Coordinates of C-alpha atoms in Angstrom, one line a residue:
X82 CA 63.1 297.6 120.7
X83 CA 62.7 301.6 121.7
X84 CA 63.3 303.3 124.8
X85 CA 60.2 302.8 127.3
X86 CA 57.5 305.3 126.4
X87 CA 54.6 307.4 127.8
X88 CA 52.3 304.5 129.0
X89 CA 49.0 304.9 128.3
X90 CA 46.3 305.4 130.7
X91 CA 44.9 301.8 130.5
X92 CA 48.4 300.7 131.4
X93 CA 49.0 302.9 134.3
X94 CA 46.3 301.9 136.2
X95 CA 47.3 298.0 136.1
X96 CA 50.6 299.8 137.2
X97 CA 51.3 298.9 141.1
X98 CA 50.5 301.9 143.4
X99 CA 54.2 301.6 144.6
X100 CA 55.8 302.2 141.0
X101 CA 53.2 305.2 140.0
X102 CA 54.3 306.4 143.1
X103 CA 58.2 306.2 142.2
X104 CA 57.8 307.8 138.5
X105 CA 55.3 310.3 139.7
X106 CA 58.3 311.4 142.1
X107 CA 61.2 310.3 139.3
X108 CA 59.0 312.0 136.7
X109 CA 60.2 309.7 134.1
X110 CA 59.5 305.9 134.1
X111 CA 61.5 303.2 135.7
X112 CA 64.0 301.7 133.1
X113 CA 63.6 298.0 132.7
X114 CA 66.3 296.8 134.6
X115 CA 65.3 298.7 138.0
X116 CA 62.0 297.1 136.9
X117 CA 64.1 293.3 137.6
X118 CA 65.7 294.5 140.5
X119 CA 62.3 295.3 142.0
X120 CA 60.8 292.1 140.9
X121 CA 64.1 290.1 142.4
X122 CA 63.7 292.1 145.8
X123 CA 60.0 292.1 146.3
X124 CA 59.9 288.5 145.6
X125 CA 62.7 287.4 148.1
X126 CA 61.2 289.0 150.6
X127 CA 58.1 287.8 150.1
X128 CA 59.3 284.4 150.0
X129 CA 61.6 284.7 152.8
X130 CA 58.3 286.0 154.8
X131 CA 56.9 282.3 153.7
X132 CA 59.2 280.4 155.3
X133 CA 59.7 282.2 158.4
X134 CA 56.0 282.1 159.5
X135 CA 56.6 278.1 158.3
X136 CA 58.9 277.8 160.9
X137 CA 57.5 279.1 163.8
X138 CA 55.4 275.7 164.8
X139 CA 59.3 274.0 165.0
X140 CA 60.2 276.9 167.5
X141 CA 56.7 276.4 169.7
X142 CA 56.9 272.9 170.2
X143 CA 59.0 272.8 172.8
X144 CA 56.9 274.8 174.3
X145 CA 54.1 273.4 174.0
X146 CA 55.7 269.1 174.6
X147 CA 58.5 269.1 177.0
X148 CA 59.1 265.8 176.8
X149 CA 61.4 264.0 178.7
X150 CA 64.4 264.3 176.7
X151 CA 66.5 262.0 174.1
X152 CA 68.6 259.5 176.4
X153 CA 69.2 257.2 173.3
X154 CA 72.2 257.7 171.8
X155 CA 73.5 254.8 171.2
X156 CA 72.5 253.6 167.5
X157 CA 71.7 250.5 166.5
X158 CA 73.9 250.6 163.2
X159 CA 76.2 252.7 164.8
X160 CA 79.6 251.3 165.6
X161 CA 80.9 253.6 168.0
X162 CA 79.4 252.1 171.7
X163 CA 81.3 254.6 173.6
X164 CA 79.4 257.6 174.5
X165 CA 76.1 255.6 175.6
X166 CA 75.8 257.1 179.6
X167 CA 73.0 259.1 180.6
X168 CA 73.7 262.7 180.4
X169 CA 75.7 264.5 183.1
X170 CA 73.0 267.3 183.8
X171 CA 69.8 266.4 185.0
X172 CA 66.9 267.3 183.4
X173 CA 65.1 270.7 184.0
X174 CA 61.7 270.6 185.9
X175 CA 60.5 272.1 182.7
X176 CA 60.8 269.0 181.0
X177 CA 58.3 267.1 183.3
X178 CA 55.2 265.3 181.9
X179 CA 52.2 267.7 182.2
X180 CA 54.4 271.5 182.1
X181 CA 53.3 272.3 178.5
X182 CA 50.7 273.5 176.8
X183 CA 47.1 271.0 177.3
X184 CA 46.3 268.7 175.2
X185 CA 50.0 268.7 173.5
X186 CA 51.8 268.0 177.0
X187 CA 50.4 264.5 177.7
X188 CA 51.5 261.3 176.5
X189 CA 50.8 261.7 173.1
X190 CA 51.8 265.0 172.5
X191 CA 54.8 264.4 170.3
X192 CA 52.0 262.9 167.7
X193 CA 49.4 265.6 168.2
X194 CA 52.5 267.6 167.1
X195 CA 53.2 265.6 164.1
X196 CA 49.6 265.5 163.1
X197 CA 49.3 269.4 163.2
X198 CA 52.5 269.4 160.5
X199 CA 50.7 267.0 158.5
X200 CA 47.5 268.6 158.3
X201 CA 49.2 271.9 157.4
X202 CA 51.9 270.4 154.7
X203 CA 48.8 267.9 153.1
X204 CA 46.5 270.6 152.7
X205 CA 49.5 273.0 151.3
X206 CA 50.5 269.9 149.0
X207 CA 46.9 270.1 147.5
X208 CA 46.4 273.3 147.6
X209 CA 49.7 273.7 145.4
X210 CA 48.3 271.6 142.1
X211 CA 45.9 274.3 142.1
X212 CA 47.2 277.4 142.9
X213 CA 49.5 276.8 139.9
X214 CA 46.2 277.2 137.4
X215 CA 44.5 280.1 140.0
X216 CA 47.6 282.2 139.0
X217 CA 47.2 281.5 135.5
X218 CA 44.0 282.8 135.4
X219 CA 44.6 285.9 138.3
X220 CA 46.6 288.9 138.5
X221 CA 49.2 287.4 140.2
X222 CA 50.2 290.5 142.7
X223 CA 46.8 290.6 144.0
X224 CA 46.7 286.5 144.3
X225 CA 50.1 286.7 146.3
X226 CA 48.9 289.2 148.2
X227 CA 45.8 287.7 149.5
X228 CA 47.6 284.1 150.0
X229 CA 50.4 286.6 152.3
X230 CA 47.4 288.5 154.4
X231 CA 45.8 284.9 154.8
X232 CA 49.0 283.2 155.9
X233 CA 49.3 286.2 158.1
X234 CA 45.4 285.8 159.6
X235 CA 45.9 282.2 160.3
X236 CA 49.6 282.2 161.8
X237 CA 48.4 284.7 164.5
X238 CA 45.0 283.1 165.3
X239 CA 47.2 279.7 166.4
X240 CA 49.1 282.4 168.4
X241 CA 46.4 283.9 170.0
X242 CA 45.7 280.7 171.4
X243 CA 47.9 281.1 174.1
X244 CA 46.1 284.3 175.7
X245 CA 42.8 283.2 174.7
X246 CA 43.5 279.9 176.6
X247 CA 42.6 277.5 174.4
X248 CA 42.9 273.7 174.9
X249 CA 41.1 272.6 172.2
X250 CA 43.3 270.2 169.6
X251 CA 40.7 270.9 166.5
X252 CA 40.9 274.9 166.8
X253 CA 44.5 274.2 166.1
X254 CA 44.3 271.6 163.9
X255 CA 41.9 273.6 161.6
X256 CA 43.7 276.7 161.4
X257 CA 47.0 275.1 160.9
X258 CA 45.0 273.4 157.9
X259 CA 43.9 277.3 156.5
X260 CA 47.5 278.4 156.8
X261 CA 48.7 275.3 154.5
X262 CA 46.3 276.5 151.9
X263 CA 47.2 280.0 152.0
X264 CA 50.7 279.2 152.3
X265 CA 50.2 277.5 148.8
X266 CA 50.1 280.7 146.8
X267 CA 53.4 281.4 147.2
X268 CA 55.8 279.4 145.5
X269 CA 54.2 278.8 142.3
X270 CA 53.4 282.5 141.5
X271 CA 56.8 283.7 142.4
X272 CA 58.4 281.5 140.3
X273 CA 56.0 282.6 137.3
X274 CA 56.7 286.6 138.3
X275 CA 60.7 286.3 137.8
X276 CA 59.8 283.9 134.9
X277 CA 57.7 286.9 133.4
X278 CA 61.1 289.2 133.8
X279 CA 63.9 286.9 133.2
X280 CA 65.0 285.2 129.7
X281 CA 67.0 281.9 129.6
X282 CA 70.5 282.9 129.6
X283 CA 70.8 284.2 133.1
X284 CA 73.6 282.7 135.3
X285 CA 72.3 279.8 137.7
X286 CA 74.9 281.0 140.3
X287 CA 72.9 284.9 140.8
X288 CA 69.4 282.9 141.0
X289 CA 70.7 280.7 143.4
X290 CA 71.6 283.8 145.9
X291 CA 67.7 284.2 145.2
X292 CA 67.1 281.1 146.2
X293 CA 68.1 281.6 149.2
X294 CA 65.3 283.3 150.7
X295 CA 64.0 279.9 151.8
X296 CA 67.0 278.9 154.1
X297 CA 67.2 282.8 155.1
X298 CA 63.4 282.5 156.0
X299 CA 63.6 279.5 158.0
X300 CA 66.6 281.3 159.8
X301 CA 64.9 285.0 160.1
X302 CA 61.5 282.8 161.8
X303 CA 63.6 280.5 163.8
X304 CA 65.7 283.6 165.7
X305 CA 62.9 285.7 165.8
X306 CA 60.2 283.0 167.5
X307 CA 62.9 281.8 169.7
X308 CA 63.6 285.4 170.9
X309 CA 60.3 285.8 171.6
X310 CA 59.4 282.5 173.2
X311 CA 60.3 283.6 176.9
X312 CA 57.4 286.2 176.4
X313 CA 55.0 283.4 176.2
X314 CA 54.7 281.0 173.1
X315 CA 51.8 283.2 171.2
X316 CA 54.1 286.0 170.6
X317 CA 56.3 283.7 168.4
X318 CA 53.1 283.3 166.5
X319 CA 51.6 286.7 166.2
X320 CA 55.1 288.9 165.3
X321 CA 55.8 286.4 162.4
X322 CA 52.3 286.7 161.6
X323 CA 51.8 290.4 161.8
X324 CA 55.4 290.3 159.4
X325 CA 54.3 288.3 156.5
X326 CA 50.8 290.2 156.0
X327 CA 52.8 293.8 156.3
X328 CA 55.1 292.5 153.2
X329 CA 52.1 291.5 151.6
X330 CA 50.8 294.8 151.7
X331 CA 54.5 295.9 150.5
X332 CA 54.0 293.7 147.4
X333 CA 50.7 294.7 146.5
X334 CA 52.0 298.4 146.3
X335 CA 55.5 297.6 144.3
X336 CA 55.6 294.1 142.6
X337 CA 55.4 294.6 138.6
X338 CA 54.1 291.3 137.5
X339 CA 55.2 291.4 134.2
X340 CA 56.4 294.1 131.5
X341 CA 53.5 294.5 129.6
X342 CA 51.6 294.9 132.7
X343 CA 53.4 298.0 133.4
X344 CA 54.2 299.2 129.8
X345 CA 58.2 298.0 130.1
X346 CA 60.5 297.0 127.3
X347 CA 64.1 296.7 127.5
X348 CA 65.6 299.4 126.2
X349 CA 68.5 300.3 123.7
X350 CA 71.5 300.1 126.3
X351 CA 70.4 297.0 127.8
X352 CA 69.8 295.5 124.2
X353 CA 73.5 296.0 123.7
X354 CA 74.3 294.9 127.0
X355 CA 72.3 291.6 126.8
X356 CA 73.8 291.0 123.2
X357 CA 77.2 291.1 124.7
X358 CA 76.4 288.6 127.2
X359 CA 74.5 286.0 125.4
X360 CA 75.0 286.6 122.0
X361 CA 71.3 287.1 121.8
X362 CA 68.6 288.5 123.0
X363 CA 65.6 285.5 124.9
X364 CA 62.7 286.4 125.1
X365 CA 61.2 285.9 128.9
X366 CA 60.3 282.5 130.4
X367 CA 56.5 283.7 130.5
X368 CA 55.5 285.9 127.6
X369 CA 52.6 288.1 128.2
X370 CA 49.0 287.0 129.5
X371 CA 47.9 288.1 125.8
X372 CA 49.3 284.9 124.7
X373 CA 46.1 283.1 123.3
X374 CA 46.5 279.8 124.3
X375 CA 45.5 278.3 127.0
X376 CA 47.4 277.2 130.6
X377 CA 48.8 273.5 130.0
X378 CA 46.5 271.1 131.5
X379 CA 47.7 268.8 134.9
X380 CA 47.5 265.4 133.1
X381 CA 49.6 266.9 130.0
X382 CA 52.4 268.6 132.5
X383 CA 52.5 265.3 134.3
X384 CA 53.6 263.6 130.6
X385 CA 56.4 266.4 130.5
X386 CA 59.5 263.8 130.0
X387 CA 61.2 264.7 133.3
X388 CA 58.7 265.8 135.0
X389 CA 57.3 262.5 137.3
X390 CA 61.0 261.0 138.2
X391 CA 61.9 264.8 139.7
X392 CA 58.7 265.1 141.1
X393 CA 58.7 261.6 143.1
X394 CA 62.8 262.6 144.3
X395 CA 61.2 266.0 145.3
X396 CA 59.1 263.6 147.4
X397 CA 61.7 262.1 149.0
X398 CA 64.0 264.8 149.5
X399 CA 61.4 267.2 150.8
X400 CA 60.3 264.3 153.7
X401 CA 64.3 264.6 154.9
X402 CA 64.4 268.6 154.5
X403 CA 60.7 269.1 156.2
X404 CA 61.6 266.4 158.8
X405 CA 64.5 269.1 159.9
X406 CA 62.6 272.3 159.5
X407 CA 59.8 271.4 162.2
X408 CA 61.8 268.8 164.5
X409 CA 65.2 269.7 164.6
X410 CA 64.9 272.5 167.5
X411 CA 63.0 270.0 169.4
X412 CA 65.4 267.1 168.7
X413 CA 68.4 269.7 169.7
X414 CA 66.8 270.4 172.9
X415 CA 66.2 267.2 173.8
X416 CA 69.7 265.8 173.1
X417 CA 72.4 266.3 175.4
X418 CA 75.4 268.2 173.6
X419 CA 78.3 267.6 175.7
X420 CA 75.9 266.1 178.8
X421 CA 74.5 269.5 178.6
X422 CA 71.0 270.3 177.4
X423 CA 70.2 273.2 175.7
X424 CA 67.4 275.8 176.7
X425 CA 64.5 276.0 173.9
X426 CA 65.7 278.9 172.6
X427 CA 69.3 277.9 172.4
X428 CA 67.9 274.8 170.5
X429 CA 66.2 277.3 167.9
X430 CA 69.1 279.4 167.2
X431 CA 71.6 276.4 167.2
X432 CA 68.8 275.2 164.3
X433 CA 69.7 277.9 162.2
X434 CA 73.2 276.5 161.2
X435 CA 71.1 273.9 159.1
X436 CA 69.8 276.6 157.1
X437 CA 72.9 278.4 157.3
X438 CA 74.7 275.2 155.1
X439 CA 71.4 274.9 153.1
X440 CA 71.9 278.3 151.3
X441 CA 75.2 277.1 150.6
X442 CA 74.2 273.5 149.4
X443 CA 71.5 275.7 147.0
X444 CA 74.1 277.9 145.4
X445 CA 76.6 275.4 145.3
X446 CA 74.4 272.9 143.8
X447 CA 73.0 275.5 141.2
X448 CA 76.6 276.7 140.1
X449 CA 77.8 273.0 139.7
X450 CA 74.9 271.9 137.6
X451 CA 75.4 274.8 135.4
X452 CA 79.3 274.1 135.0
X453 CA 78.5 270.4 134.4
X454 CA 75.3 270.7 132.5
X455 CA 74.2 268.1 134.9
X456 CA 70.8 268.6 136.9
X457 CA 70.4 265.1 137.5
X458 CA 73.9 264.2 138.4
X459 CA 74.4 267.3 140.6
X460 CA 70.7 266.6 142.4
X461 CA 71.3 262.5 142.7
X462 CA 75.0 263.3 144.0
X463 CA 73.6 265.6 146.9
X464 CA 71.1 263.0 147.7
X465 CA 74.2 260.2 148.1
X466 CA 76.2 262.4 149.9
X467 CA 73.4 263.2 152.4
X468 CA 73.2 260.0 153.7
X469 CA 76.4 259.4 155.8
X470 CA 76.1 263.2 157.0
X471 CA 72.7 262.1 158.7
X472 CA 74.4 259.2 160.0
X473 CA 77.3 261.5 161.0
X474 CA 75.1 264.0 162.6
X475 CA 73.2 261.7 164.4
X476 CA 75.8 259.6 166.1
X477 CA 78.3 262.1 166.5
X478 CA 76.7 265.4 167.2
X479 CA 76.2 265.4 170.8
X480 CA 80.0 264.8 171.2
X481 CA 81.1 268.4 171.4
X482 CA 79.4 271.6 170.3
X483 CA 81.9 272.0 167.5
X484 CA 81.2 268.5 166.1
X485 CA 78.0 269.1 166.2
X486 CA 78.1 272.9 164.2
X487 CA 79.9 271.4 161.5
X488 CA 77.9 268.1 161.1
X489 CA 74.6 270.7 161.2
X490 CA 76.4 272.5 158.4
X491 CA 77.2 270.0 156.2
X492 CA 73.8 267.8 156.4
X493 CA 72.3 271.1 155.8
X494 CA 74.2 271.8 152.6
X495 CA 74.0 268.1 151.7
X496 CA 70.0 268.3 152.0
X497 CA 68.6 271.4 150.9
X498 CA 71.0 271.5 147.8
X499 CA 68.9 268.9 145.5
X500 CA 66.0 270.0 147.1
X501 CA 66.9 273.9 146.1
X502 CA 67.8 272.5 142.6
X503 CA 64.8 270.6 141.5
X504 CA 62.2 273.6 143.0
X505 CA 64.3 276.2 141.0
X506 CA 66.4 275.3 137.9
X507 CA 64.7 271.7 137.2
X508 CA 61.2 273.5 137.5
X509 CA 62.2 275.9 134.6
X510 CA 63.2 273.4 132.5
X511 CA 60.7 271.2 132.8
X512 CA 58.4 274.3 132.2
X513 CA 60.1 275.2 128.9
X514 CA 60.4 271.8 127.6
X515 CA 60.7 271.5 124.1
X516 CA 57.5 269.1 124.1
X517 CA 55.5 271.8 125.2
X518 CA 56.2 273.5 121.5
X519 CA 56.9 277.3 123.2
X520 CA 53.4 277.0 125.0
X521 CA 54.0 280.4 127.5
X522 CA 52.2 279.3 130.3
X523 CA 53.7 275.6 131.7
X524 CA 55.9 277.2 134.4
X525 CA 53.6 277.7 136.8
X526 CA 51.5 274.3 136.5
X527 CA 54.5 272.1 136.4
X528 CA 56.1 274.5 139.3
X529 CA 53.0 273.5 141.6
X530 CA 52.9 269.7 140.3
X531 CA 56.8 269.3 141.0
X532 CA 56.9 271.2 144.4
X533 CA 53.4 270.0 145.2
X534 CA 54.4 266.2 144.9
X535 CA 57.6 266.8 146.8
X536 CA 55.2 269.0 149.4
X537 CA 52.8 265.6 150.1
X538 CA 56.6 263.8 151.5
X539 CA 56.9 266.8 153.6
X540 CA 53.8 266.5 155.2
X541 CA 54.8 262.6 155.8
X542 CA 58.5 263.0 157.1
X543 CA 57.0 265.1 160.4
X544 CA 54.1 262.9 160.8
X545 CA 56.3 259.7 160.8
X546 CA 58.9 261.7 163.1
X547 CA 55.8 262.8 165.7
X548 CA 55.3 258.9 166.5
X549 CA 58.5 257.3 165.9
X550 CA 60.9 259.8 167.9
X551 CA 58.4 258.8 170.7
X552 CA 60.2 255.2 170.7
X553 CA 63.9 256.5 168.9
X554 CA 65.5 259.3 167.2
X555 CA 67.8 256.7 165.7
X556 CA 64.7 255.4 164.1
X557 CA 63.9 258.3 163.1
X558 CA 67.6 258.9 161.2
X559 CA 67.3 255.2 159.7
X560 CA 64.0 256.7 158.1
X561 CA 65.8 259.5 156.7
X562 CA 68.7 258.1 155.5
X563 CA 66.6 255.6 153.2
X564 CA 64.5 258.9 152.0
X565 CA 67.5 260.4 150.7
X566 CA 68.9 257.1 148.8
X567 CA 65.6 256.0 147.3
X568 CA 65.7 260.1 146.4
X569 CA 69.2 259.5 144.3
X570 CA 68.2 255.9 143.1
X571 CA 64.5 257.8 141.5
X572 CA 66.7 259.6 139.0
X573 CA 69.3 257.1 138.2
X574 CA 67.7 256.8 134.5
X575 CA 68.5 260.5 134.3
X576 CA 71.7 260.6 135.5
X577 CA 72.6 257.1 132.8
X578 CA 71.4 259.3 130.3
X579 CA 73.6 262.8 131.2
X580 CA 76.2 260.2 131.2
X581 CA 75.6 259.1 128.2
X582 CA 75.4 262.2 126.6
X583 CA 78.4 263.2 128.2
X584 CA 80.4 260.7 126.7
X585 CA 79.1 260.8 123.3
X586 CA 80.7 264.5 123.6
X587 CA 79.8 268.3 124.2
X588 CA 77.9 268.6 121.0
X589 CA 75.4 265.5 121.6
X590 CA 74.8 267.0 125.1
X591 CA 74.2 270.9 124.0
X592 CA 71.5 268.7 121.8
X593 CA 70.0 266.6 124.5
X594 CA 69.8 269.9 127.1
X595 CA 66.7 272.1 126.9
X596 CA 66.8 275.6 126.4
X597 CA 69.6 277.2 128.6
X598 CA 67.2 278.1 131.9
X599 CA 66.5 280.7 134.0
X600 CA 67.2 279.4 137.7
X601 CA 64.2 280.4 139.4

């Protein structure tokens, strides 16, 4: 392959308005690799933009359902009795029945709460099996743009509730229900743009620092909402908001979607570079949109060996992970730490530590599955291990501060590493499967089944959590716990058969392992 050429005029104007821009300036095109690094950057932040507006409803809810706060500590399964005195501060006045925000600060508050999360994560969960084939069939920088600026629209109209005084539960309801289904755009057409620029020898550990923008996200929304929140609830709404539809903007000006749609090829230094590090050159995980067949249908993805027990253990692991990202401020501030309890937006930025050990549980899980060539093992091994740090966390976080930092860090890595896994490397192989005989355009469906599946136990873990923390948190951990084994126990035919194929010796498992993946 040549240097990158003169494009020609049909190709520079599917060019971004961001990249003419750059070469106009540069008077020279942009080489392939700055091309990647683009791509890699846009696409974090886009994502990262996701999850932050994601996580602003966790941050409100205190806000909006002071409850009276968690007394029960004491576990039923729990063997430690000891520390099962009320707390030694009283509670604020802030925390009386009624302070909130009407009609989520009466007695049923909690499950109004947990029914806004599940109308938002079901709607997102359908919305995903379809945005998978929309992106197909759309240029995908325009259709990630719209699903940002609509994300954007609806995050601030739940915030402008607050200084429109609104009371009404179905104004928040429905627009909590139009921000799931514009959230949905995002995952599946990311994954598909760094499939379009990356082949299938890249190294899991860099595309697991990429990963990352989901942790980082839920972090960046959870400091800036809780910053905001003594301003008045609405602005931890509308800044997120107004954030998510400026990057959109951002993308649409910058984000190549793939080379041909911007007249790139590699050129000769990078041929000899990628030579020297694989041995040979892949071709990307998406070839171009010329490719004349057609997007793999949602039954046939669905028969994708693989491809149902990750989904159903996405299930699973997403009700633990989603369960966290929209209850655990609220469950931090209404758990005394030390007999103290924490103001709301202590609570939030206490939260972020979860996140904090889920973007190391992400890389760490990637870079071991590599090593091992193990996705199953690593993912099922996470799963185990996540079940005594919930029981951990639970009944020994409010101890001391300390205790309760490095229990929050190590349930986070523990629970967001399988689940960072499956959405990323076990979605690329799946969508290269050898089955699909070098069909181009898989990634994206089975992206949106896998995630989309796993998106449908979100939506359940919070709406369980909104009734049962009502009665006990402890409860609410028993639930969790059992997510994450019947997660592990889903792929145990998976991990028999890595076994297997481990034992049988490294060349029977190079055979049985798909293509070398792109972690995406």
């Amino acid at each position: 392959m040549g240097s990158i050429g003169e494009p020609d005029p049909e190709i520079n104007r599917t060019k971004p308005p961001g990249i003419r821009f750059i070469e106009s300036v540069k008077r020279s095109p942009i080489s392939y690799k700055t091309h990647q690094v683009i791509v890699l950057i846009v696409t974090f932040f886009a994502y990262l933009s996701y999850h932050a507006t994601r996580k602003t409803t966790s941050i409100v809810k205190s806000a909006l359902d002071p409850q009276s706060p968690d007394t029960n500590l004491k576990s039923p399964f729990s063997w430690r009795t000891a520390y099962s005195h009320k707390p030694l501060e009283a509670t604020r006045n802030s925390w009386v029945l009624g302070s909130g925000w009407a009609p989520f600060n009466g007695s049923d508050g909690t499950a109004l709460l947990g029914e806004l999360d599940v109308s938002f994560l079901f709607v997102y969960a359908m919305g995903m099996y379809f945005s998978g084939h929309v992106g197909d069939r759309m240029d995908l920088r325009k259709f990630l743009t719209i699903g940002m600026v609509g994300t954007g629209l609806f995050t601030v109209l739940f915030g402008v509730g607050y200084w429109a005084n609104i009371h009404f539960f179905y104004y928040y309801l429905i627009v909590q229900m139009l921000a799931g289904l514009f959230q949905s755009t995002g995952w599946p057409s990311v994954v598909a743009v760094v499939g379009n620029w990356f082949g299938k020898r890249k190294r899991g550990l860099i595309m697991g620092i990429w990963n990352a923008h989901t942790s980082l996200g839920n972090i960046t929304g959870s400091v800036v909402a809780s910053v905001l929140l003594k301003y008045g609830w609405g602005w931890s709404m509308v800044v997120p908001g107004l954030g998510i539809a400026f990057v959109g903007v951002m993308l649409f000006c910058f984000l190549p979607v793939s080379p041909d749609a911007v007249g790139a090829s590699v050129d000769d230094d990078d041929e000899d570079e990628l030579k020297k590090e694989g041995g040979e050159i892949t071709e990307p995980l998406l070839r171009a949109k010329s490719d004349d067949r057609g997007a793999v249908g949602f039954l046939e993805a669905w028969r994708i060996p693989g491809v149902a027990p990750f989904s159903l253990c996405l299930f699973f692991s997403k009700l633990v992970a989603y369960t966290f990202l929209y209850w655990l401020p609220f469950y931090i501030s209404h758990t005394a730490i030390e007999g103290r309890y924490l103001s709301n937006e202590e609570a939030g930025n206490l939260s972020t530590l979860f996140d904090v050990g889920g973007v190391v549980g992400g890389i760490l899980a990637g870079h071991i599955s590599d090593r091992l060539n193990a996705r199953a093992i690593t993912a099922a091994s996470f799963m185990y291990c996540a079940i005594p740090a919930l029981f951990f966390y639970r009944n020994y976080g409010h101890v001391s501060m300390t205790l309760n930092i490095i229990l929050m860090l190590i349930t986070g890595m523990f629970v967001n590493g399988p689940y960072a896994l499956i959405t990323t490397a076990v979605s690329a192989d799946l969508g290269t499967h050898s089955s699909l005989k070098g069909n181009p355009r898989a990634l994206a469906t089975v992206t949106a089944i896998i995630d989309g599946t796993g998106s449908i136990g979100a939506a359940i873990g919070p709406l369980l959590t909104g009734y049962i923390s009502a009665k006990s948190w402890s409860a609410v951990f028993t639930m969790l716990m059992g997510a994450a084994l019947v997660a592990g126990l889903l792929l145990t035919r998976l991990v028999v058969a890595e076994v297997a194929a481990k034992i049988r010796g490294p060349e029977e498992c190079s055979r049985t392992r798909p293509a070398r993946v792109v972690e995406v």
